[in-house]
Coordinates of C-alpha atoms in Angstrom, one line a residue:
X1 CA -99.8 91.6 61.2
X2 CA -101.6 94.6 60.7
X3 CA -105.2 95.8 59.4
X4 CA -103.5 97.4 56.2
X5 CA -101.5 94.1 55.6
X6 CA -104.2 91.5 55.7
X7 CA -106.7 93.4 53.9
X8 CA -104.0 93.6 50.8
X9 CA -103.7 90.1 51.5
X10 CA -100.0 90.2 51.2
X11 CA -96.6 89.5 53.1
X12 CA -95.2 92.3 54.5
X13 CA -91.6 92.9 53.7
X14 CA -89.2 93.6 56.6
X15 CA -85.9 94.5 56.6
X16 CA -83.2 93.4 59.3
X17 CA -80.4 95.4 60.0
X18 CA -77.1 93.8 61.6
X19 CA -78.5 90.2 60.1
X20 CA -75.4 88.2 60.1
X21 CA -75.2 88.5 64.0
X22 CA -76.0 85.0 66.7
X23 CA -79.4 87.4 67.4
X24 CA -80.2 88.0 63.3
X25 CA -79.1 84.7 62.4
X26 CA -82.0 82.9 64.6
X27 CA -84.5 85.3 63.6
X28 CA -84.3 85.4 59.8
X29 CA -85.5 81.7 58.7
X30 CA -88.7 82.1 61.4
X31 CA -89.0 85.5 60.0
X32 CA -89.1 84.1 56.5
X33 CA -92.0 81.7 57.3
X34 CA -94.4 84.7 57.6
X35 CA -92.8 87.7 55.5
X36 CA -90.7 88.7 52.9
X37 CA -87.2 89.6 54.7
X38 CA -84.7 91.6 53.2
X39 CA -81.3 90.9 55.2
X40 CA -79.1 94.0 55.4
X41 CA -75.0 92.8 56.3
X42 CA -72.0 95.3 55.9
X43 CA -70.1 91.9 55.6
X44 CA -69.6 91.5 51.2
X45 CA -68.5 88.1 52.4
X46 CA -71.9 87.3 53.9
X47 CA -73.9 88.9 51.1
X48 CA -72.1 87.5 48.8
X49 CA -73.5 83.9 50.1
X50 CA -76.6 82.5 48.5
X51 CA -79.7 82.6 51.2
X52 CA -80.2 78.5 51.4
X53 CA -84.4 80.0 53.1
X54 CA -87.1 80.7 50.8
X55 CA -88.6 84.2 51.1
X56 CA -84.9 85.7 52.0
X57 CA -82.4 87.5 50.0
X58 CA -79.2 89.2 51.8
X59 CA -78.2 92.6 51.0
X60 CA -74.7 94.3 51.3
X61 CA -75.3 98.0 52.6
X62 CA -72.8 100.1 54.2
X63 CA -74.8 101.6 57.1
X64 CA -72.6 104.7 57.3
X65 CA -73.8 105.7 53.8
X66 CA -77.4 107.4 54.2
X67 CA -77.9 107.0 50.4
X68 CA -77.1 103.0 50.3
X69 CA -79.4 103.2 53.5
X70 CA -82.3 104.7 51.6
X71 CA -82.2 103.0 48.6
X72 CA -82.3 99.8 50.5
X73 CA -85.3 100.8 52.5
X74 CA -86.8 101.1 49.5
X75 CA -90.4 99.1 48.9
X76 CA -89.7 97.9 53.3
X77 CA -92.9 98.0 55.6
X78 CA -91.2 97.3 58.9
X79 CA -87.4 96.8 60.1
X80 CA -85.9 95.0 62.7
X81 CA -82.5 97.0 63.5
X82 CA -79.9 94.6 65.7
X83 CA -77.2 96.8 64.6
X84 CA -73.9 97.1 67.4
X85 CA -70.7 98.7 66.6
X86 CA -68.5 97.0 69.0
X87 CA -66.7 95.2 66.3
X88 CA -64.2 97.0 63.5
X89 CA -65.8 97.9 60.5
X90 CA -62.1 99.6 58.9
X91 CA -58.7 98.9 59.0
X92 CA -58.4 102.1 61.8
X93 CA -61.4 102.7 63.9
X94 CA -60.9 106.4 65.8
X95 CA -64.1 106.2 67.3
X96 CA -66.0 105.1 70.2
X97 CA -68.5 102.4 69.9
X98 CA -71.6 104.9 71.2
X99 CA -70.4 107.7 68.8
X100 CA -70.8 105.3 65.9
X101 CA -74.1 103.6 67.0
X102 CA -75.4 107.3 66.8
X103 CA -74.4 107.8 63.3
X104 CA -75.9 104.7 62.4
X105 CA -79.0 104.5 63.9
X106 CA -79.3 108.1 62.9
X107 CA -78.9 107.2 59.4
X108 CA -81.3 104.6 59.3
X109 CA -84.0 106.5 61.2
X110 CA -84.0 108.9 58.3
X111 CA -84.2 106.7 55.6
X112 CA -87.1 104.4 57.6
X113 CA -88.6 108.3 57.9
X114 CA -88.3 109.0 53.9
X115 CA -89.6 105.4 53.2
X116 CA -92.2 105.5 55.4
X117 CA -91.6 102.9 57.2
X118 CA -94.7 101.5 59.9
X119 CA -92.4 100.3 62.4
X120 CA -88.7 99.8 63.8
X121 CA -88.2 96.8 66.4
X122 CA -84.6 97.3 68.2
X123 CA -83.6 95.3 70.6
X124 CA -82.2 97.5 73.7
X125 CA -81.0 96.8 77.2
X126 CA -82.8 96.8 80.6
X127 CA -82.7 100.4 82.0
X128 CA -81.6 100.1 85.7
X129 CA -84.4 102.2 88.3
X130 CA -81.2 104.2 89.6
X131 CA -79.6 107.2 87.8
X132 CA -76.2 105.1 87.6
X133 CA -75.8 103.8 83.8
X134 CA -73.1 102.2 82.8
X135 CA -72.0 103.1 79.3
X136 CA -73.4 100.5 77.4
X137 CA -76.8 101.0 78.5
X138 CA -76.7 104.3 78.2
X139 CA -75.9 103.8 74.1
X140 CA -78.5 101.6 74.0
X141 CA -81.0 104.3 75.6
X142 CA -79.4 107.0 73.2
X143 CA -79.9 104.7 70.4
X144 CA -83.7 103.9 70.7
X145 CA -83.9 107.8 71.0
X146 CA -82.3 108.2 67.4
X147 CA -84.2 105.5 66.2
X148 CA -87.3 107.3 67.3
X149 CA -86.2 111.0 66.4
X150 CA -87.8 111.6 62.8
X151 CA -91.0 110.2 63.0
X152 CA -91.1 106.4 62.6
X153 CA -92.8 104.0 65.6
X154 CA -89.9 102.4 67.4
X155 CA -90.4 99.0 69.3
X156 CA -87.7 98.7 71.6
X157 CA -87.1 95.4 73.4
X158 CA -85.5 95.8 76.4
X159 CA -83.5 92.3 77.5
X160 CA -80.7 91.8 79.9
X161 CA -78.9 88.9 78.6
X162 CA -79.2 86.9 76.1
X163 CA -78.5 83.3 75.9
X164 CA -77.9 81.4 72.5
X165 CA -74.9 80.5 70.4
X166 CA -72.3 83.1 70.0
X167 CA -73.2 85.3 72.3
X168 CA -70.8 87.4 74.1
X169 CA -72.2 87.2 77.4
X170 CA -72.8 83.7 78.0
X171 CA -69.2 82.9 76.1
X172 CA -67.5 84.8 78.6
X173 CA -69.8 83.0 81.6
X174 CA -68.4 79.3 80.2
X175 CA -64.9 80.6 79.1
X176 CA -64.5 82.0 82.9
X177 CA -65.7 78.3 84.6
X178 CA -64.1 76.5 82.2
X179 CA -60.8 78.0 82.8
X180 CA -60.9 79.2 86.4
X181 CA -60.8 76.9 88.9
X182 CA -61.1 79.2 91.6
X183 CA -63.6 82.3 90.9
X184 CA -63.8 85.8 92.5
X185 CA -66.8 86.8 92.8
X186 CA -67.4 91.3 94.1
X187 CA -70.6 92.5 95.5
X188 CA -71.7 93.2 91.9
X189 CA -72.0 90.0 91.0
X190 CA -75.1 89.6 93.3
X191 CA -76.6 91.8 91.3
X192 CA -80.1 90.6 89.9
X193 CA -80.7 90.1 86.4
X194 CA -83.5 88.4 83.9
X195 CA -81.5 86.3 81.5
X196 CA -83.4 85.7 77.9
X197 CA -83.2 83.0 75.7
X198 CA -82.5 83.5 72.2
X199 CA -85.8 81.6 71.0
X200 CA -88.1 83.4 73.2
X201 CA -86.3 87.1 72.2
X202 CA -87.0 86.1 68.6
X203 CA -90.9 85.4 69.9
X204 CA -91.0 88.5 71.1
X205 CA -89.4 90.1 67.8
X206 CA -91.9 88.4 65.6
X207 CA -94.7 89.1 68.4
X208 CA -94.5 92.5 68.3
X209 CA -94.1 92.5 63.7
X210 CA -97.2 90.9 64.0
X211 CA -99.0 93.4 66.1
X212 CA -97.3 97.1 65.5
X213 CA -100.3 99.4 66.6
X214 CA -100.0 97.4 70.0
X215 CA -96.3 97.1 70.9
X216 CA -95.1 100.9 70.4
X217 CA -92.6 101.9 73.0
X218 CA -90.3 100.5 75.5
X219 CA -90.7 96.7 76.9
X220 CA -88.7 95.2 79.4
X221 CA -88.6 91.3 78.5
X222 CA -86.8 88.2 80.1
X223 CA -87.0 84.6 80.5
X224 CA -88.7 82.6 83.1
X225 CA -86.4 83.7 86.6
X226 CA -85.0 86.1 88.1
X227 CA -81.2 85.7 89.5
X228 CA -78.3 87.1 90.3
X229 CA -74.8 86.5 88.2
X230 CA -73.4 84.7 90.9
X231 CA -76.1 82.4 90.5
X232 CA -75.6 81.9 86.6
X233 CA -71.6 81.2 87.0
X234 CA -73.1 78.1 89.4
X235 CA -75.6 77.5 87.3
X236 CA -73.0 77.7 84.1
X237 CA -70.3 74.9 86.1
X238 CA -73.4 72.5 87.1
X239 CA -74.6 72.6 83.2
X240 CA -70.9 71.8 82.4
X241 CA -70.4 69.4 85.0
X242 CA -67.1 71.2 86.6
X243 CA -66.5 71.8 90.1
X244 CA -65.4 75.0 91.2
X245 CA -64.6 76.9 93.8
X246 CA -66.5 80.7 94.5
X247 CA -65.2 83.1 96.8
X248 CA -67.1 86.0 97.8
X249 CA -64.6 89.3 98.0
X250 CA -65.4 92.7 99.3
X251 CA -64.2 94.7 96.1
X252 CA -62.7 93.9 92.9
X253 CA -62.6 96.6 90.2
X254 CA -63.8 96.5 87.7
X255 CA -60.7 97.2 85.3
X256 CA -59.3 94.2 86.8
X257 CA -62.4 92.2 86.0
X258 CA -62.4 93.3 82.4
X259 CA -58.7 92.4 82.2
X260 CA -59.2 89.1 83.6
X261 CA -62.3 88.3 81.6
X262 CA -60.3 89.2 78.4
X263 CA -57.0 86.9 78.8
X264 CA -59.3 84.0 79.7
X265 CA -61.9 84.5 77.3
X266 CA -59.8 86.1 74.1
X267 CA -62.9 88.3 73.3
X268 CA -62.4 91.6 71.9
X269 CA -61.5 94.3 74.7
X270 CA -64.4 96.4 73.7
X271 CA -67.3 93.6 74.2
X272 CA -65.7 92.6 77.4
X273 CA -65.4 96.0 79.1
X274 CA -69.0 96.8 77.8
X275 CA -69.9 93.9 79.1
X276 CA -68.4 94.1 82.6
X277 CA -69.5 97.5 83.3
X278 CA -72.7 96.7 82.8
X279 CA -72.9 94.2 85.8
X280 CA -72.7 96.0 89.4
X281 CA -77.0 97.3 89.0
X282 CA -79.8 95.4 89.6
X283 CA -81.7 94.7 86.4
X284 CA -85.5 95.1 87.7
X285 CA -88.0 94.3 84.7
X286 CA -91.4 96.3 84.8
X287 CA -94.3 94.5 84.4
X288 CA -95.6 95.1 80.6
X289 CA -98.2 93.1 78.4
X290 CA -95.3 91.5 75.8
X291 CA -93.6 90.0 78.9
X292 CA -96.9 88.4 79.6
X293 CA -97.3 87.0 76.5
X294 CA -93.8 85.5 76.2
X295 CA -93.7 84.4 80.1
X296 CA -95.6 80.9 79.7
X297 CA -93.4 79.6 77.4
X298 CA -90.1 81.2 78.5
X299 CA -87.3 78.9 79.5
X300 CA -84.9 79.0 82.6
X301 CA -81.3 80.3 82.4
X302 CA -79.4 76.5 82.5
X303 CA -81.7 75.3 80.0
X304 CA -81.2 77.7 77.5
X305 CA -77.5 77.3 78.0
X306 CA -77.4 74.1 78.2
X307 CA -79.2 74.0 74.7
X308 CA -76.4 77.1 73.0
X309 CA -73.6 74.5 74.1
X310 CA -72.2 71.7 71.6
X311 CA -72.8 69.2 73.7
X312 CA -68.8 66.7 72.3
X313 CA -66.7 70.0 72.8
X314 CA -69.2 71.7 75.8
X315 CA -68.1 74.9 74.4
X316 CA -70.9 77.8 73.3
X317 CA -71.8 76.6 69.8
X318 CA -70.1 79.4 67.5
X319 CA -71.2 82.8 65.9
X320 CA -72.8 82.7 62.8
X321 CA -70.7 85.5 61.8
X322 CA -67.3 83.3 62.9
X323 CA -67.5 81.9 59.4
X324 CA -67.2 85.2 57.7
X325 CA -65.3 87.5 59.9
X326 CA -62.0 86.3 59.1
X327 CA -62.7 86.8 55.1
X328 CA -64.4 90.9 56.3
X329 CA -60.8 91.2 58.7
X330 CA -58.8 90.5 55.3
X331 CA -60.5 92.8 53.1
X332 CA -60.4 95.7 55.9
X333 CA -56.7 94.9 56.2
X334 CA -56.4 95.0 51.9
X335 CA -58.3 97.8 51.4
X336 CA -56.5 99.9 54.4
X337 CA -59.2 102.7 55.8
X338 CA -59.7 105.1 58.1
X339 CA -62.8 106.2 59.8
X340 CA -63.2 108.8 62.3
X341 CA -66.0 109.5 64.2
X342 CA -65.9 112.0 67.1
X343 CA -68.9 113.5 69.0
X344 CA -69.2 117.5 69.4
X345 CA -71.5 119.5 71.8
X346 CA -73.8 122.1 69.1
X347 CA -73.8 125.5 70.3
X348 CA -77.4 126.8 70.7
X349 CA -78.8 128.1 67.6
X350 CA -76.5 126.4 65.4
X351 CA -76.2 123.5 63.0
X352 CA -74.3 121.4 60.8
X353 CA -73.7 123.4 58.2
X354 CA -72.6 126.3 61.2
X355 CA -70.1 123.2 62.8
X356 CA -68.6 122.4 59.2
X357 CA -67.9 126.3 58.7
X358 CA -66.9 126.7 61.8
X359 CA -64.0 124.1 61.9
X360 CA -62.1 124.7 58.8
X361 CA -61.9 128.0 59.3
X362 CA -60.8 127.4 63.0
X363 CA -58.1 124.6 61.5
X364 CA -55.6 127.2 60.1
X365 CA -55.9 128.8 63.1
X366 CA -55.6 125.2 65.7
X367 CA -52.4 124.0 63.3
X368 CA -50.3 127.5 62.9
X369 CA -47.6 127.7 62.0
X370 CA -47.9 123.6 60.1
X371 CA -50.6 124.3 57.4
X372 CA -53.3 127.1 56.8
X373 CA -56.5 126.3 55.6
X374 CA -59.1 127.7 52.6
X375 CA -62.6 128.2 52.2
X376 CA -64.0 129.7 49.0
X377 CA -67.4 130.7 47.7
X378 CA -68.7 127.4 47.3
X379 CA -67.5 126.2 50.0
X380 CA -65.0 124.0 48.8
X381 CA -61.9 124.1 51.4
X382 CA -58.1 123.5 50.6
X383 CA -55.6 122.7 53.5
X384 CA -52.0 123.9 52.9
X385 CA -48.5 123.8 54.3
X386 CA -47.5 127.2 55.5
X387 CA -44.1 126.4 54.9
X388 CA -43.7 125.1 51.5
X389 CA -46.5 125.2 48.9
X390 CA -47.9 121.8 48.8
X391 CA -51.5 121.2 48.6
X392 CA -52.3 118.7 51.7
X393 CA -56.0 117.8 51.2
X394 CA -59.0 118.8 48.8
X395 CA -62.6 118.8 50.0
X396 CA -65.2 119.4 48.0
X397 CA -68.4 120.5 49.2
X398 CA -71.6 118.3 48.0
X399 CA -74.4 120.9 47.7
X400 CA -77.2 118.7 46.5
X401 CA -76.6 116.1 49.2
X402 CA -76.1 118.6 52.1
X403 CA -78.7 120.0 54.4
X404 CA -78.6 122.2 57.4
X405 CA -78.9 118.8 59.8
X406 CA -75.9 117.0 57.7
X407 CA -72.7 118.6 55.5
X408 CA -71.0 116.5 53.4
X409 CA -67.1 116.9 52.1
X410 CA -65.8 114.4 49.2
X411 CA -62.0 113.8 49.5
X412 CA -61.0 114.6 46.4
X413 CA -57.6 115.5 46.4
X414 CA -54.3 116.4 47.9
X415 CA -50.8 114.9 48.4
X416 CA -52.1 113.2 51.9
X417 CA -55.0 111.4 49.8
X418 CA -54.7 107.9 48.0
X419 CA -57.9 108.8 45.7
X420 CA -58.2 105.0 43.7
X421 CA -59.6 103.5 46.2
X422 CA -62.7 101.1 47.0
X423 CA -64.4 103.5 49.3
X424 CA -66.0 106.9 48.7
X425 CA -63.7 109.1 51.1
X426 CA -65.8 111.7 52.9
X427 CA -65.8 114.3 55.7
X428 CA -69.5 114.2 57.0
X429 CA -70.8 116.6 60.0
X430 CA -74.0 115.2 61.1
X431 CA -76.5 117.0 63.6
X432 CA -78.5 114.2 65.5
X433 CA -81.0 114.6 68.2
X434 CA -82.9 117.9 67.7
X435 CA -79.1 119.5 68.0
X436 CA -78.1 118.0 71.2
X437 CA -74.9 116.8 68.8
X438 CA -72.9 117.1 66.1
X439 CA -71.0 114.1 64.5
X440 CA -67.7 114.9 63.0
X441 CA -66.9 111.5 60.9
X442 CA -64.8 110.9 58.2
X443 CA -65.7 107.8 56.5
X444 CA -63.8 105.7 53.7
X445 CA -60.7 107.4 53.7
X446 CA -57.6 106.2 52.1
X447 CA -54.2 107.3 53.3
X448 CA -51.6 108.2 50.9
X449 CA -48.7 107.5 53.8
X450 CA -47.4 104.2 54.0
X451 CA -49.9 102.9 56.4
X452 CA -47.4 102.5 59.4
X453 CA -46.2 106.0 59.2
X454 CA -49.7 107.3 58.9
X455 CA -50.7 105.6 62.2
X456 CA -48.2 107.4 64.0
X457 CA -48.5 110.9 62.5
X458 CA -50.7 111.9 60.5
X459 CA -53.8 109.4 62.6
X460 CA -52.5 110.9 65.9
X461 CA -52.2 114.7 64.7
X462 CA -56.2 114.3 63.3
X463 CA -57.3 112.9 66.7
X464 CA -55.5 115.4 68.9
X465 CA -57.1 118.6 66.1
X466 CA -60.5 117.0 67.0
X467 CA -59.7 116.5 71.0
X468 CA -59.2 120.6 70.9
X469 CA -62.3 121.3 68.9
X470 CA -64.4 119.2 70.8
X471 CA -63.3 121.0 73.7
X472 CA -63.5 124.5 71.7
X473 CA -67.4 123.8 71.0
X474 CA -68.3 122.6 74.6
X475 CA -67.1 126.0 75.9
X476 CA -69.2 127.8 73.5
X477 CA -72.5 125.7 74.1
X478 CA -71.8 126.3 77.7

């Protein structure tokens, strides 16, 4: 805890983001027993649940909204951000995973910024030694730069994998010996790792709450070995008493990995690719003073699993966020939204409100001879058929909530537009990294189509517009 804390003599209040994850879900009650926690979920199912832990209250707060963000901040000393977008958060997702975790950890940056905030702990990924990362690491690595980008200290926790109940990794590791008895195993999967409990990553977490001034920056942390994957699928069918058979093979891509990892695990495609293109790089952890704290006490690969099992089905004890995801899929599915999110390169000099300009006057142009678009003085814009005169969306410019870093566009109108709907319909352009980027999103947005036809018209024509600007603004930056 630090200086400023104990000499008020009170508990500081820490906000966790992504809280209903297997990761959040083991931290919050230990969390509770030193601070006040304020658990942030995107689930209304999970917020709507009474916290059963003294000194914990759950929040519902839509991440993609930097007002709900902000307010919610609100009165928070630290944050502990386990946020990951590899799971739907509407009905239709047209975005990448990485493009998303931008937005958000943007967002959240600037509202820990405007609340002064002391300190953000993320948990991260090992960064391999080469130059060769694989997409998931490199999001992670993007996001702890986001996080860090406006000014508030970022503790980021580099771990490999991590073992406890629900996790993706580990599920996949018993779904694949469970049901395989005869296991391909590439070159990659001699690859060297430092697997992490999920009790000693929440040691660190509250290690490093406890001591802020000290743990600024990166930190690669593991448990107590050091092994390769091959080693943990052995280690995986001894915990589980099943004999199986490994095979060494000279090459195995890794499309047909993912493939096969999906049909026998059931996991969502996104996780699993993630996952599996993560594995052919050495993991290397540098030496750091957290790790040495941690270290004595750390516990080995097969025990940790063999303590995330349920020991009558010897299946990976279940998400935390099983429970509720099944109630979030069903009111995505009622409320029937749309979010977009696609990454642009800024030209020098530019910004958002440049990008926002830019594009709608460029639309008429992208869609002639289908619609023509309108821009007046305020810049509120209108997008119209050239054919027949039918209004096809309003947009009206928010002034007060716009800067020259972010531009924001209420739907508000047009035939294409359901406008009673639960969401607040929006087209965002959001400049992130000291103008590296610009994020094009439209958030909340309600389709007046029947939903069906919309997927296959209206959904494709707005990704293939975006496809060609994002291609239009890369040859101007160049």
């Amino acid at each position: 805890m630090n200086s400023d804390t104990l000499q008020a003599g009170r508990r500081q209040r820490v906000a966790v983001a992504g809280a209903s994850g297997f990761i959040g879900t083991a931290l919050l009650p230990r969390l509770a027993e030193q601070q006040s926690v304020l658990a942030l979920t995107r689930s209304p199912a999970r917020a709507a649940t009474p916290a059963s832990t003294a000194g914990l209250g759950w929040r519902h707060c839509d991440l993609f909204s930097a007002p709900d963000i902000e307010a919610a901040l609100a009165g928070v000393d630290a944050a502990v951000y386990l946020v990951h977008s590899l799971a739907p958060s509407s009905r239709l997702t047209q975005a990448r995973p990485r493009d998303m975790d931008l937005v958000l950890a943007d967002n959240f940056a600037r509202a820990a910024a405007t609340n002064g905030l002391k300190q953000i702990v993320f948990v991260s990924g090992v960064m391999p030694r080469s130059f060769r990362f694989s997409p998931l690491l490199w999001s992670r690595r993007e996001v702890e730069m986001v996080l860090g980008s406006h000014g508030t200290p970022v503790t980021a926790l580099r771990a490999s994998l991590v073992v406890g109940p629900g996790g993706t990794g580990p599920g996949l590791l018993l779904d694949l010996v469970r049901r395989l008895p005869v296991l391909a195993l590439p070159p990659s999967a001699r690859s060297l790792t430092r697997p992490i409990a999920l009790a000693d990553l929440v040691r660190a977490i509250l290690h490093c709450l406890d001591h802020p001034e000290t743990y600024t920056g990166a930190f690669d942390i593991g448990g107590a070995e050091e092994l390769s994957y091959e080693q943990m699928l052995r280690d995986t069918a001894r915990v589980l008493g099943r004999k199986r058979i490994f095979v060494r093979v000279p090459f195995l891509p890794n499309g047909l990995a993912a493939v096969t990892a999906r049909l026998v695990s059931g996991a969502p495609p996104q996780m699993v690719g993630a996952i599996v293109e993560s594995l052919p790089q050495d993991t290397v952890m540098r030496d750091n003073p957290l790790q040495r704290v941690i270290q004595p006490e750390a516990m080995g690969f097969a025990d940790a699993l063999a303590a995330a099992i349920d020991p009558a089905t010897k299946r990976l004890k279940p998400n935390p966020r099983a429970r509720i995801r099944e109630a979030d899929t069903t009111v995505m599915r009622e409320q029937s939204l749309v979010r977009s999110i696609q990454r642009v390169l800024l030209p020098p000099g530019q910004d958002a409100a440049w990008v926002a300009g830019n594009y709608f006057r460029w639309l008429g142009e992208c869609c002639w001879p289908l619609v023509r678009s309108r821009v007046d003085a305020r810049h509120n814009v209108e997008v119209w058929t050239r054919i027949l005169p039918v209004k096809l969306l309003v947009l009206s410019h928010q002034p007060t909530a716009s800067t020259a870093e972010r531009q924001i566009y209420a739907i508000s109108g047009g035939l294409l537009a359901k406008l009673q709907s639960p969401g607040r319909p929006r087209f965002e352009f959001q400049t992130l990294l000291d103008g590296r980027y610009t994020m094009t999103a439209i958030h909340d947005y309600a389709p007046a189509l029947p939903w069906y036809v919309y997927i296959i018209t209206q959904a494709v024509g707005h990704l293939l517009v975006m496809r060609r600007y994002q291609a239009r603004l890369a040859r101007l930056a160049r």
